[in-house]
CSV table of C-alpha atoms in Angstrom, one decimal:
chain,number,residue,atom,x,y,z
K,1238,MET,CA,170.8,58.3,-48.3
K,1239,ASN,CA,168.2,57.5,-45.6
K,1240,ILE,CA,165.6,59.6,-47.4
K,1241,LEU,CA,166.3,57.6,-50.7
K,1242,PHE,CA,166.1,54.3,-48.8
K,1243,TYR,CA,162.7,55.2,-47.2
K,1244,LEU,CA,161.3,56.6,-50.4
K,1245,THR,CA,162.3,53.3,-52.3
K,1246,SER,CA,160.7,51.2,-49.5
K,1247,PHE,CA,157.5,53.2,-49.6
K,1248,ILE,CA,157.2,52.9,-53.4
K,1249,SER,CA,157.8,49.1,-53.1
K,1250,LEU,CA,155.1,48.7,-50.5
K,1251,ALA,CA,152.7,50.9,-52.4
K,1252,PHE,CA,153.0,48.7,-55.5
K,1253,ALA,CA,153.3,45.3,-53.7
K,1254,SER,CA,150.7,42.9,-55.0
K,1255,ASP,CA,148.9,40.1,-53.2
K,1256,VAL,CA,148.2,38.5,-56.6
K,1257,LEU,CA,150.7,35.8,-57.3
K,1258,GLU,CA,152.1,35.5,-60.8
K,1259,TYR,CA,153.3,32.2,-62.2
K,1260,THR,CA,155.1,31.3,-65.4
K,1261,ASP,CA,155.6,28.2,-67.6
K,1262,SER,CA,158.7,27.3,-65.5
K,1263,ASP,CA,157.0,27.2,-62.1
K,1264,PHE,CA,153.2,26.9,-62.7
K,1265,ALA,CA,152.9,23.1,-62.3
K,1266,SER,CA,155.0,22.9,-59.1
K,1267,LYS,CA,153.6,26.0,-57.4
K,1268,ALA,CA,149.9,25.5,-58.3
K,1269,ALA,CA,150.0,22.0,-56.8
K,1270,THR,CA,150.9,23.4,-53.4
K,1271,HIS,CA,147.5,25.1,-53.0
K,1272,ASP,CA,144.4,23.2,-51.8
K,1273,LEU,CA,142.3,25.8,-53.5
K,1274,ALA,CA,143.3,28.7,-55.8
K,1275,LEU,CA,141.7,31.0,-58.3
K,1276,ILE,CA,143.8,31.5,-61.4
K,1277,GLU,CA,143.3,34.2,-64.1
K,1278,PHE,CA,144.8,33.7,-67.6
K,1279,PHE,CA,145.2,37.2,-69.1
K,1280,ALA,CA,146.8,39.3,-71.8
K,1281,PRO,CA,148.3,42.7,-70.9
K,1282,TRP,CA,146.5,44.4,-73.8
K,1283,CYS,CA,143.0,43.0,-72.9
K,1284,GLY,CA,140.5,45.6,-71.9
K,1285,HIS,CA,138.4,43.3,-69.8
K,1286,CYS,CA,141.6,42.1,-68.0
K,1287,LYS,CA,142.5,45.7,-67.2
K,1288,LYS,CA,139.0,46.4,-65.9
K,1289,LEU,CA,139.2,43.2,-63.7
K,1290,ALA,CA,142.7,43.9,-62.4
K,1291,PRO,CA,141.9,46.3,-59.4
K,1292,GLU,CA,139.0,44.1,-58.3
K,1293,TYR,CA,141.1,41.0,-58.5
K,1294,GLU,CA,143.9,42.7,-56.5
K,1295,ARG,CA,141.5,43.8,-53.8
K,1296,ALA,CA,140.0,40.3,-53.6
K,1297,ALA,CA,143.5,38.8,-53.3
K,1298,THR,CA,144.2,41.0,-50.3
K,1299,LEU,CA,141.0,40.1,-48.6
K,1300,LEU,CA,141.3,36.3,-49.3
K,1301,LYS,CA,145.0,36.3,-48.1
K,1302,SER,CA,143.7,36.7,-44.6
K,1303,ASN,CA,140.8,34.3,-45.0
K,1304,ASP,CA,140.8,31.1,-42.8
K,1305,PRO,CA,142.0,29.2,-44.7
K,1306,PRO,CA,143.8,31.6,-47.0
K,1307,VAL,CA,142.8,31.4,-50.7
K,1308,PRO,CA,145.5,32.6,-53.1
K,1309,LEU,CA,144.6,34.5,-56.3
K,1310,ILE,CA,147.1,33.9,-59.2
K,1311,LYS,CA,147.6,35.2,-62.6
K,1312,VAL,CA,149.4,34.0,-65.8
K,1313,ASP,CA,150.3,36.2,-68.7
K,1314,CYS,CA,149.4,34.2,-71.7
K,1315,THR,CA,151.4,36.3,-74.1
K,1316,ALA,CA,154.6,35.2,-72.3
K,1317,ASN,CA,153.5,31.7,-71.1
K,1318,THR,CA,151.9,30.0,-74.1
K,1319,GLU,CA,152.7,26.5,-72.9
K,1320,THR,CA,150.6,26.8,-69.7
K,1321,CYS,CA,147.8,28.7,-71.4
K,1322,GLY,CA,147.7,26.2,-74.2
K,1323,LYS,CA,147.5,23.3,-71.8
K,1324,TYR,CA,144.4,24.7,-70.2
K,1325,GLY,CA,142.7,25.6,-73.5
K,1326,VAL,CA,142.7,29.3,-73.0
K,1327,SER,CA,141.2,31.0,-76.1
K,1328,GLY,CA,139.9,34.3,-74.7
K,1329,TYR,CA,140.8,36.8,-72.0
K,1330,PRO,CA,140.4,36.8,-69.2
K,1331,THR,CA,139.8,33.1,-68.7
K,1332,ILE,CA,139.5,32.3,-65.0
K,1333,LYS,CA,139.5,28.8,-63.4
K,1334,VAL,CA,139.3,27.3,-59.9
K,1335,PHE,CA,142.1,24.9,-59.2
K,1336,ARG,CA,142.4,22.3,-56.5
K,1337,ASN,CA,145.8,20.7,-55.8
K,1338,GLY,CA,147.1,21.8,-59.1
K,1339,GLU,CA,144.2,20.5,-61.2
K,1340,VAL,CA,141.2,22.3,-62.7
K,1341,SER,CA,138.1,21.9,-60.5
K,1342,GLU,CA,135.8,24.2,-62.5
K,1343,ASP,CA,135.6,27.2,-64.8
K,1344,TYR,CA,134.9,30.4,-62.9
K,1345,ASN,CA,131.7,32.0,-64.1
K,1346,GLY,CA,131.1,34.0,-60.9
K,1347,PRO,CA,131.1,37.8,-60.2
K,1348,ARG,CA,133.9,40.0,-61.5
K,1349,ASP,CA,133.9,42.5,-58.5
K,1350,ALA,CA,136.1,42.0,-55.5
K,1351,ASP,CA,133.3,41.3,-53.0
K,1352,GLY,CA,131.7,38.8,-55.4
K,1353,ILE,CA,135.0,37.0,-56.0
K,1354,VAL,CA,135.6,36.8,-52.2
K,1355,LYS,CA,132.2,35.3,-51.5
K,1356,TYR,CA,132.5,32.8,-54.3
K,1357,MET,CA,135.9,31.5,-53.2
K,1358,ARG,CA,135.1,31.5,-49.5
K,1359,SER,CA,132.1,29.2,-50.3
K,1360,ARG,CA,134.6,26.8,-51.8
K,1361,ALA,CA,137.3,26.9,-49.2
K,1362,GLY,CA,135.8,24.1,-47.0
K,1363,PRO,CA,136.7,20.5,-47.5
K,1364,THR,CA,135.3,18.8,-50.6
K,1365,SER,CA,134.5,15.7,-48.5
K,1366,LYS,CA,133.3,16.0,-45.0
K,1367,GLU,CA,134.7,13.6,-42.4
K,1368,LEU,CA,132.0,11.8,-40.5
K,1369,LYS,CA,132.9,10.8,-37.0
K,1370,THR,CA,129.6,9.7,-35.5
K,1371,VAL,CA,126.4,8.1,-36.6
K,1372,GLU,CA,124.6,11.3,-35.8
K,1373,GLU,CA,126.9,13.2,-38.3
K,1374,ALA,CA,126.1,10.6,-40.9
K,1375,GLU,CA,122.4,10.9,-40.4
K,1376,LYS,CA,122.6,14.7,-40.6
K,1377,PHE,CA,124.6,14.4,-43.8
K,1378,LEU,CA,122.0,12.2,-45.4
K,1379,SER,CA,119.0,14.2,-44.1
K,1380,ASN,CA,119.8,16.8,-46.8
K,1381,ALA,CA,117.4,17.2,-49.8
K,1382,GLU,CA,120.2,16.4,-52.3
K,1383,TYR,CA,122.2,13.4,-53.3
K,1384,GLY,CA,125.1,12.4,-51.0
K,1385,VAL,CA,128.1,10.2,-51.6
K,1386,ILE,CA,129.9,8.5,-48.7
K,1387,GLY,CA,133.2,6.7,-48.8
K,1388,PHE,CA,133.4,4.0,-46.1
K,1389,PHE,CA,137.1,3.1,-45.5
K,1390,SER,CA,138.9,0.9,-43.1
K,1391,ASN,CA,142.1,2.9,-43.7
K,1392,GLY,CA,141.9,6.6,-44.6
K,1393,GLU,CA,145.3,6.3,-46.4
K,1394,SER,CA,144.3,3.5,-48.7
K,1395,GLU,CA,144.4,4.0,-52.5
K,1396,LEU,CA,140.6,3.9,-52.7
K,1397,ALA,CA,140.4,6.6,-50.1
K,1398,LYS,CA,142.8,8.8,-52.0
K,1399,THR,CA,141.0,8.2,-55.2
K,1400,PHE,CA,137.7,9.1,-53.5
K,1401,GLN,CA,139.2,12.4,-52.4
K,1402,LYS,CA,140.2,13.2,-56.0
K,1403,VAL,CA,136.7,12.5,-57.1
K,1404,ALA,CA,135.3,14.7,-54.4
K,1405,ASP,CA,137.7,17.5,-55.4
K,1406,ALA,CA,136.6,17.3,-59.0
K,1407,LEU,CA,132.8,17.0,-58.4
K,1408,SER,CA,132.3,19.1,-55.3
K,1409,MET,CA,130.3,21.7,-57.2
K,1410,GLU,CA,127.9,19.0,-58.4
K,1411,MET,CA,127.6,16.6,-55.5
K,1412,ARG,CA,128.0,16.4,-51.7
K,1413,PHE,CA,130.7,14.1,-50.4
K,1414,ALA,CA,131.6,12.6,-47.0
K,1415,HIS,CA,133.9,9.9,-45.8
K,1416,THR,CA,134.4,7.9,-42.6
K,1417,THR,CA,136.8,5.4,-41.1
K,1418,GLU,CA,134.8,5.1,-37.9
K,1419,GLN,CA,133.9,1.5,-37.0
K,1420,SER,CA,131.0,2.7,-34.8
K,1421,ILE,CA,129.4,4.1,-38.0
K,1422,ARG,CA,130.1,1.0,-40.1
K,1423,ASP,CA,128.7,-1.3,-37.4
K,1424,LYS,CA,125.2,0.0,-38.1
K,1425,ASP,CA,123.2,-2.0,-40.6
K,1426,LYS,CA,122.5,1.1,-42.7
K,1427,TYR,CA,126.2,1.8,-43.1
K,1428,SER,CA,127.6,-1.7,-43.1
K,1429,TYR,CA,130.1,-1.1,-45.9
K,1430,ASN,CA,133.8,-1.7,-46.0
K,1431,ASP,CA,136.0,0.1,-48.4
K,1432,ASP,CA,133.0,1.1,-50.6
K,1433,VAL,CA,131.8,4.2,-52.3
K,1434,VAL,CA,128.0,4.5,-51.9
K,1435,LEU,CA,125.5,6.9,-53.4
K,1436,PHE,CA,122.5,7.8,-51.3
K,1437,GLN,CA,119.3,9.2,-52.9
K,1438,PRO,CA,117.5,11.9,-51.0
K,1439,LYS,CA,114.2,10.7,-49.3
K,1440,LYS,CA,112.1,13.0,-51.6
K,1441,TYR,CA,113.1,10.8,-54.6
K,1442,HIS,CA,112.5,7.4,-53.0
K,1443,SER,CA,110.2,5.2,-55.1
K,1444,LYS,CA,109.4,1.6,-55.9
K,1445,PHE,CA,110.9,2.0,-59.4
K,1446,GLU,CA,114.6,2.2,-58.5
K,1447,GLU,CA,117.0,1.6,-55.6
K,1448,SER,CA,117.6,4.5,-53.2
K,1449,VAL,CA,121.1,3.3,-52.4
K,1450,SER,CA,123.7,2.4,-55.0
K,1451,LYS,CA,127.2,0.8,-54.3
K,1452,TYR,CA,130.1,1.3,-56.8
K,1453,ASN,CA,131.4,-2.0,-58.0
K,1454,ASP,CA,133.9,-1.2,-60.7
K,1455,ASP,CA,137.7,-0.4,-60.8
K,1456,ALA,CA,138.9,2.3,-58.4
K,1457,ALA,CA,139.7,4.8,-61.1
K,1458,VAL,CA,138.9,8.5,-60.8
K,1459,HIS,CA,137.3,8.8,-64.2
K,1460,LYS,CA,135.1,5.7,-63.7
K,1461,ILE,CA,133.9,6.7,-60.3
K,1462,LYS,CA,133.1,10.2,-61.6
K,1463,ALA,CA,131.1,8.8,-64.5
K,1464,TRP,CA,129.2,6.4,-62.3
K,1465,ILE,CA,128.3,9.2,-59.8
K,1466,GLN,CA,127.2,11.5,-62.6
K,1467,LYS,CA,125.0,8.8,-64.2
K,1468,LYS,CA,123.5,7.4,-61.0
K,1469,SER,CA,122.8,10.7,-59.5
K,1470,LEU,CA,120.4,11.5,-62.3
K,1471,GLY,CA,118.4,8.4,-61.6
K,1472,LEU,CA,115.5,7.1,-63.6
K,1473,CYS,CA,113.5,10.4,-63.8
K,1474,PRO,CA,115.5,13.3,-62.2
K,1475,GLU,CA,114.4,16.9,-61.6
K,1476,ARG,CA,115.8,19.0,-64.4
K,1477,SER,CA,116.4,22.7,-64.0
K,1478,GLN,CA,118.3,25.5,-65.7
K,1479,GLY,CA,121.4,24.6,-63.6
K,1480,ASN,CA,121.7,21.0,-64.7
K,1481,ALA,CA,119.9,21.0,-68.1
K,1482,ASP,CA,123.1,20.5,-70.0
K,1483,LYS,CA,123.8,17.1,-68.2
K,1484,PHE,CA,121.0,15.2,-69.9
K,1485,LYS,CA,121.4,12.9,-72.8
K,1486,LYS,CA,119.0,12.5,-75.8
K,1487,PRO,CA,116.5,11.3,-76.7
K,1488,LEU,CA,115.1,13.2,-73.8
K,1489,VAL,CA,111.4,13.2,-72.7
K,1490,VAL,CA,110.5,16.0,-70.2
K,1491,ALA,CA,107.2,16.3,-68.3
K,1492,TYR,CA,106.6,20.0,-67.4
K,1493,TYR,CA,104.3,20.9,-64.5
K,1494,GLU,CA,104.4,22.5,-61.0
K,1495,VAL,CA,107.4,20.6,-59.8
K,1496,ASP,CA,108.0,21.9,-56.2
K,1497,TYR,CA,109.6,19.6,-53.7
K,1498,LEU,CA,109.7,22.3,-51.1
K,1499,LYS,CA,106.0,23.2,-51.0
K,1500,ASN,CA,104.3,20.2,-52.6
K,1501,GLU,CA,106.4,17.0,-52.4
K,1502,LYS,CA,103.4,14.7,-52.6
K,1503,GLY,CA,101.9,16.4,-55.6
K,1504,THR,CA,105.3,16.5,-57.4
K,1505,ASN,CA,105.8,12.8,-56.9
K,1506,TYR,CA,102.3,12.0,-57.9
K,1507,TRP,CA,103.1,12.9,-61.5
K,1508,ARG,CA,106.8,11.9,-61.3
K,1509,ASN,CA,105.8,8.3,-60.4
K,1510,ARG,CA,103.6,8.0,-63.4
K,1511,VAL,CA,106.5,9.1,-65.7
K,1512,MET,CA,108.8,6.7,-63.9
K,1513,LYS,CA,106.4,3.8,-64.5
K,1514,VAL,CA,106.8,4.3,-68.2
K,1515,ALA,CA,110.5,5.0,-67.9
K,1516,LYS,CA,111.0,1.7,-66.0
K,1517,LYS,CA,109.0,-0.3,-68.5
K,1518,LEU,CA,111.0,1.0,-71.4
K,1519,GLN,CA,114.3,0.7,-69.6
K,1520,ASP,CA,113.5,-3.0,-68.8
K,1521,ALA,CA,112.7,-3.5,-72.5
K,1522,GLY,CA,116.2,-2.3,-73.4
K,1523,LYS,CA,115.2,1.0,-75.0
K,1524,GLU,CA,117.6,3.9,-74.8
K,1525,VAL,CA,115.6,7.0,-73.8
K,1526,TYR,CA,115.9,9.4,-70.9
K,1527,PHE,CA,113.3,11.0,-68.8
K,1528,ALA,CA,113.0,14.1,-66.6
K,1529,ILE,CA,110.5,16.4,-64.8
K,1530,SER,CA,110.8,20.2,-64.9
K,1531,ASN,CA,109.0,23.1,-63.3
K,1532,SER,CA,107.0,24.7,-66.1
K,1533,LYS,CA,107.5,28.2,-64.8
K,1534,ASP,CA,111.2,28.0,-64.3
K,1535,MET,CA,111.6,26.4,-67.8
K,1536,SER,CA,109.1,28.6,-69.5
K,1537,TYR,CA,111.8,29.8,-72.0
K,1538,GLU,CA,112.2,26.1,-73.0
K,1539,LEU,CA,108.5,25.6,-73.4
K,1540,GLY,CA,108.5,28.6,-75.6
K,1541,GLU,CA,110.9,26.8,-78.0
K,1542,PHE,CA,108.2,24.2,-78.5
K,1543,GLY,CA,105.6,26.9,-79.1
K,1544,LEU,CA,104.0,26.2,-75.7
K,1545,ASN,CA,103.8,29.7,-74.5
K,1546,ASP,CA,100.4,29.4,-72.7
K,1547,VAL,CA,100.6,26.3,-70.5
K,1548,SER,CA,97.9,25.9,-68.0
K,1549,GLY,CA,96.1,23.1,-66.1
K,1550,ASP,CA,97.2,20.7,-63.5
K,1551,LYS,CA,98.4,17.9,-65.7
K,1552,PRO,CA,101.9,17.8,-67.1
K,1553,VAL,CA,102.8,18.9,-70.6
K,1554,VAL,CA,105.3,16.6,-72.3
K,1555,ALA,CA,107.9,17.5,-74.9
K,1556,ALA,CA,110.9,15.7,-76.2
K,1557,ARG,CA,114.1,16.1,-78.3
K,1558,ASP,CA,115.6,13.3,-80.3
K,1559,THR,CA,119.3,12.6,-80.9
K,1560,SER,CA,119.3,15.1,-83.8
K,1561,ASP,CA,117.8,17.7,-81.4
K,1562,ARG,CA,114.5,17.7,-83.3
K,1563,LYS,CA,111.5,18.7,-81.1
K,1564,TYR,CA,108.3,16.9,-80.5
K,1565,ILE,CA,105.2,17.6,-78.5
K,1566,MET,CA,103.0,14.9,-77.0
K,1567,PRO,CA,99.4,15.4,-78.2
K,1568,GLY,CA,96.4,15.1,-76.0
K,1569,GLU,CA,96.2,15.1,-72.2
K,1570,PHE,CA,98.8,13.4,-70.0
K,1571,SER,CA,98.2,9.8,-69.2
K,1572,ILE,CA,100.5,6.8,-68.7
K,1573,GLU,CA,99.1,5.2,-71.9
K,1574,ASN,CA,99.6,8.4,-74.0
K,1575,LEU,CA,103.1,8.9,-72.7
K,1576,GLU,CA,104.1,5.3,-73.5
K,1577,LYS,CA,102.7,5.6,-77.0
K,1578,PHE,CA,104.3,9.0,-77.6
K,1579,VAL,CA,107.8,7.7,-76.5
K,1580,ASN,CA,107.6,4.5,-78.6
K,1581,ASP,CA,106.5,6.5,-81.6
K,1582,LEU,CA,109.4,8.9,-80.9
K,1583,LEU,CA,111.9,6.0,-80.9
K,1584,ASP,CA,110.3,4.5,-84.0
K,1585,ASP,CA,110.6,7.8,-85.9
K,1586,LYS,CA,106.8,8.0,-86.4
K,1587,LEU,CA,106.3,11.6,-85.2
K,1588,GLU,CA,106.3,14.8,-87.1
K,1589,PRO,CA,108.9,17.2,-85.6
K,1590,TYR,CA,107.7,20.6,-84.3
K,1591,LEU,CA,109.2,23.5,-86.2
K,1592,LYS,CA,109.0,27.1,-85.3
K,1593,SER,CA,108.7,28.6,-88.7
K,1594,GLU,CA,107.4,31.5,-90.7
K,1595,PRO,CA,105.2,30.6,-93.7
K,1596,VAL,CA,107.2,29.5,-96.7
K,1597,PRO,CA,107.4,32.7,-98.9
K,1598,SER,CA,105.7,32.5,-102.3
K,1599,PRO,CA,107.1,33.7,-104.6
K,1600,ASN,CA,110.7,33.6,-103.5
K,1601,ASP,CA,112.3,35.0,-106.6
K,1602,GLU,CA,114.2,38.0,-105.2
K,1603,PRO,CA,118.0,37.9,-105.5
K,1604,VAL,CA,118.2,37.3,-101.7
K,1605,LYS,CA,116.2,34.2,-101.1
K,1606,VAL,CA,114.2,34.0,-97.9
K,1607,ALA,CA,114.9,30.9,-95.8
K,1608,VAL,CA,112.4,29.7,-93.1
K,1609,ALA,CA,112.5,26.6,-91.0
K,1610,LYS,CA,110.1,24.8,-93.3
K,1611,ASN,CA,112.1,25.4,-96.5
K,1612,PHE,CA,115.6,25.3,-95.0
K,1613,ASP,CA,116.5,21.8,-96.2
K,1614,GLU,CA,115.2,22.6,-99.7
K,1615,LEU,CA,116.9,26.0,-100.0
K,1616,VAL,CA,120.0,25.9,-97.8
K,1617,ASN,CA,120.8,22.2,-97.7
K,1618,ASN,CA,120.3,21.8,-101.4
K,1619,ASP,CA,123.4,19.7,-102.4
K,1620,GLU,CA,123.4,21.2,-105.9
K,1621,LYS,CA,124.3,24.7,-104.8
K,1622,ASP,CA,126.7,26.6,-102.6
K,1623,VAL,CA,124.8,28.8,-100.2
K,1624,LEU,CA,125.7,32.0,-98.3
K,1625,ILE,CA,123.2,32.3,-95.5
K,1626,GLU,CA,122.7,35.3,-93.1
K,1627,PHE,CA,120.9,34.7,-89.8
K,1628,TYR,CA,119.5,38.1,-88.7
K,1629,ALA,CA,117.2,39.7,-86.2
K,1630,PRO,CA,114.7,42.4,-87.4
K,1631,TRP,CA,115.7,44.7,-84.5
K,1632,CYS,CA,119.5,44.3,-85.1
K,1633,GLY,CA,121.2,47.6,-86.1
K,1634,HIS,CA,124.2,45.8,-87.7
K,1635,CYS,CA,121.8,43.6,-89.7
K,1636,LYS,CA,120.0,46.8,-91.0
K,1637,SER,CA,123.3,48.3,-92.0
K,1638,LEU,CA,124.3,45.1,-93.8
K,1639,GLU,CA,121.0,44.7,-95.7
K,1640,PRO,CA,121.7,47.1,-98.7
K,1641,LYS,CA,125.2,45.6,-99.2
K,1642,TYR,CA,123.8,42.0,-99.0
K,1643,LYS,CA,121.2,42.9,-101.6
K,1644,GLU,CA,123.8,44.4,-103.9
K,1645,LEU,CA,125.9,41.3,-103.5
K,1646,ALA,CA,122.9,39.1,-104.4
K,1647,GLU,CA,122.1,41.3,-107.4
K,1648,LYS,CA,125.7,40.9,-108.7
K,1649,LEU,CA,125.5,37.1,-108.3
K,1650,LYS,CA,121.9,36.4,-109.3
K,1651,ASP,CA,122.8,34.7,-112.5
K,1652,GLU,CA,125.2,32.3,-110.9
K,1653,PRO,CA,123.6,28.9,-111.4
K,1654,GLU,CA,125.4,27.1,-108.6
K,1655,LEU,CA,125.2,29.8,-105.9
K,1656,THR,CA,122.4,31.0,-103.6
K,1657,ILE,CA,122.4,34.1,-101.4
K,1658,ALA,CA,119.9,33.7,-98.6
K,1659,LYS,CA,118.8,35.1,-95.3
K,1660,MET,CA,116.7,33.9,-92.3
K,1661,ASP,CA,115.1,35.6,-89.4
K,1662,ALA,CA,116.6,33.6,-86.5
K,1663,THR,CA,114.1,35.0,-84.0
K,1664,ALA,CA,111.1,33.7,-85.9
K,1665,ASN,CA,112.5,30.3,-87.1
K,1666,ASP,CA,114.3,27.4,-85.5
K,1667,VAL,CA,117.9,27.4,-86.5
K,1668,PRO,CA,118.9,23.8,-87.4
K,1669,LYS,CA,122.1,22.0,-86.4
K,1670,PRO,CA,125.0,22.3,-87.0
K,1671,TYR,CA,124.4,26.1,-87.3
K,1672,GLU,CA,125.1,28.0,-84.1
K,1673,VAL,CA,123.8,31.6,-83.8
K,1674,SER,CA,124.6,33.6,-80.7
K,1675,GLY,CA,124.7,37.1,-82.2
K,1676,PHE,CA,123.5,39.0,-85.2
K,1677,PRO,CA,124.2,38.9,-88.0
K,1678,THR,CA,125.8,35.5,-88.2
K,1679,ILE,CA,126.8,34.4,-91.6
K,1680,TYR,CA,127.7,30.9,-92.9
K,1681,PHE,CA,128.9,29.4,-96.2
K,1682,ALA,CA,127.4,26.0,-96.9
K,1683,PRO,CA,129.2,24.4,-99.9
K,1684,LYS,CA,127.4,21.8,-102.0
K,1685,GLY,CA,128.2,18.3,-101.2
K,1686,ASN,CA,129.3,19.2,-97.6
K,1687,LYS,CA,126.2,20.6,-95.9
K,1688,LYS,CA,127.0,19.0,-92.6
K,1689,ASN,CA,130.1,21.2,-92.2
K,1690,PRO,CA,129.1,24.8,-93.0
K,1691,GLN,CA,131.9,27.4,-92.7
K,1692,LYS,CA,131.3,30.4,-90.4
K,1693,TYR,CA,132.0,33.6,-92.3
K,1694,ASN,CA,134.3,36.0,-90.3
K,1695,GLY,CA,135.5,38.2,-93.2
K,1696,GLY,CA,134.7,41.8,-94.0
K,1697,ARG,CA,131.2,43.0,-94.8
K,1698,GLU,CA,131.7,45.1,-97.8
K,1699,VAL,CA,130.3,43.8,-101.2
K,1700,ASP,CA,133.8,43.3,-102.7
K,1701,GLU,CA,135.0,41.3,-99.6
K,1702,PHE,CA,132.0,39.0,-99.9
K,1703,LEU,CA,132.6,38.6,-103.6
K,1704,LYS,CA,136.3,37.7,-103.2
K,1705,PHE,CA,135.4,35.2,-100.5
K,1706,LEU,CA,132.7,33.5,-102.6
K,1707,ALA,CA,134.9,33.5,-105.7
K,1708,LYS,CA,137.6,31.8,-103.8
K,1709,GLU,CA,135.5,29.3,-101.8
K,1710,SER,CA,132.9,28.3,-104.4
K,1711,THR,CA,133.0,24.6,-105.2
K,1712,ASN,CA,133.2,25.4,-109.0
K,1713,GLU,CA,134.5,28.6,-110.4
K,1714,LEU,CA,131.8,31.2,-110.7
K,1715,LYS,CA,130.4,31.9,-114.1
K,1716,GLY,CA,130.9,35.7,-114.0
K,1717,TYR,CA,134.0,36.0,-111.7
K,1718,THR,CA,137.5,34.6,-111.5
K,1719,ARG,CA,138.8,32.9,-108.4
K,1720,GLN,CA,140.4,36.2,-107.5
K,1721,GLY,CA,137.0,37.9,-107.6
K,1722,LYS,CA,137.6,39.8,-110.8
K,1723,LYS,CA,134.7,40.2,-113.2
K,1724,LYS,CA,135.2,38.1,-116.3
K,1725,LYS,CA,135.1,39.8,-119.7
K,1726,THR,CA,132.0,39.1,-121.7
K,1727,GLU,CA,132.6,37.6,-125.1
K,1728,LEU,CA,130.9,39.4,-128.0
């Protein structure tokens, strides 16, 4: 009996897990008890989940003894569809960082135990630092990044609680601090009472905009968040790979040797000239956004404008409009040239830049060749349904598809309302709304509805393509029934 007892206890210990598992019935109540937690949404059959499992387990054990402890949690989405649906889980594993039961950020960090531990330890501190002395406030604001301080007469007020929620949500984007100390608020620089204040770092100070901004709207989390995100960009912010997705369009970017660490004066020399134009147009009520970027760090982006060999001390300016069309400022940088370029952009007087192969001539093969310059004419032709393949010349799957795609086009070459086309997506700009992240990517663009092309996810045999096109074509094909059967030819 004793042997059986000890053996059972040993097995239980051996398989004990430090990863917590929640279900639909207890997720909301239990997740809310943790200041910080990492939660994996998984499926038992998922290969990537199985690969992650031992690393996740080891990280859970290490973080259990962290100060403060950080729990790692998992949710089986095959058994808990309500929770997984609530958080928009569409692939496995999906991992999210939670604070106080709410999503703080998507986890895109390492998938090994040590990497997970480091990532979560870096987030285990308070999202808003409490300032107790003037010296601490000065130290907080001496940082080279934006800082938000909440000045409160009562740390338990509704505004203070709202501020903390904002800090929890934006702690990855912004530094937050708060104080209730009268000794700090007695100083002229900090003479605020129940206010949320955004401080611009010294490196960005200029005569074109205020370096300190006070929030003056309703004390609602979403409004304060939106205000901070907008104000922290400023009139002409520094744009990098890490924050590039936060910028609205039309967007005008000056690319040069932006380096606040080694050359703050030189960086601001050009930035101030961009800001002069930005301020003038802003005062005129024109909606356009500006930024500066390091030309080396953003070289991939410059390559999208065909600016692969950028040299010289002066900035190179490029822009995108609200339709994501690209434009390059001609001539050397100057305040006058920049202002004219932006006004012409807003007045739609510029020719967009297109990365495009030459338009093929003739283009009479069964598979038509689309390039950026003939895309509208060929693919967006409202008189025809179009099946378009986006490929890469080096892609093995594309090479395997090629003879089948040609056979399909040959079978359908006499269809008057259907075009079979292909486009080298590495040599041509792919227009919106098409999204190409792998090769081959295939879309069906029906006539009369070119703004809503349908991504093709069916089989890649000729008969499978045929059945799809026979069913989806706007009008029934001339040579095939809706079921994809070849029609009999009348004698």
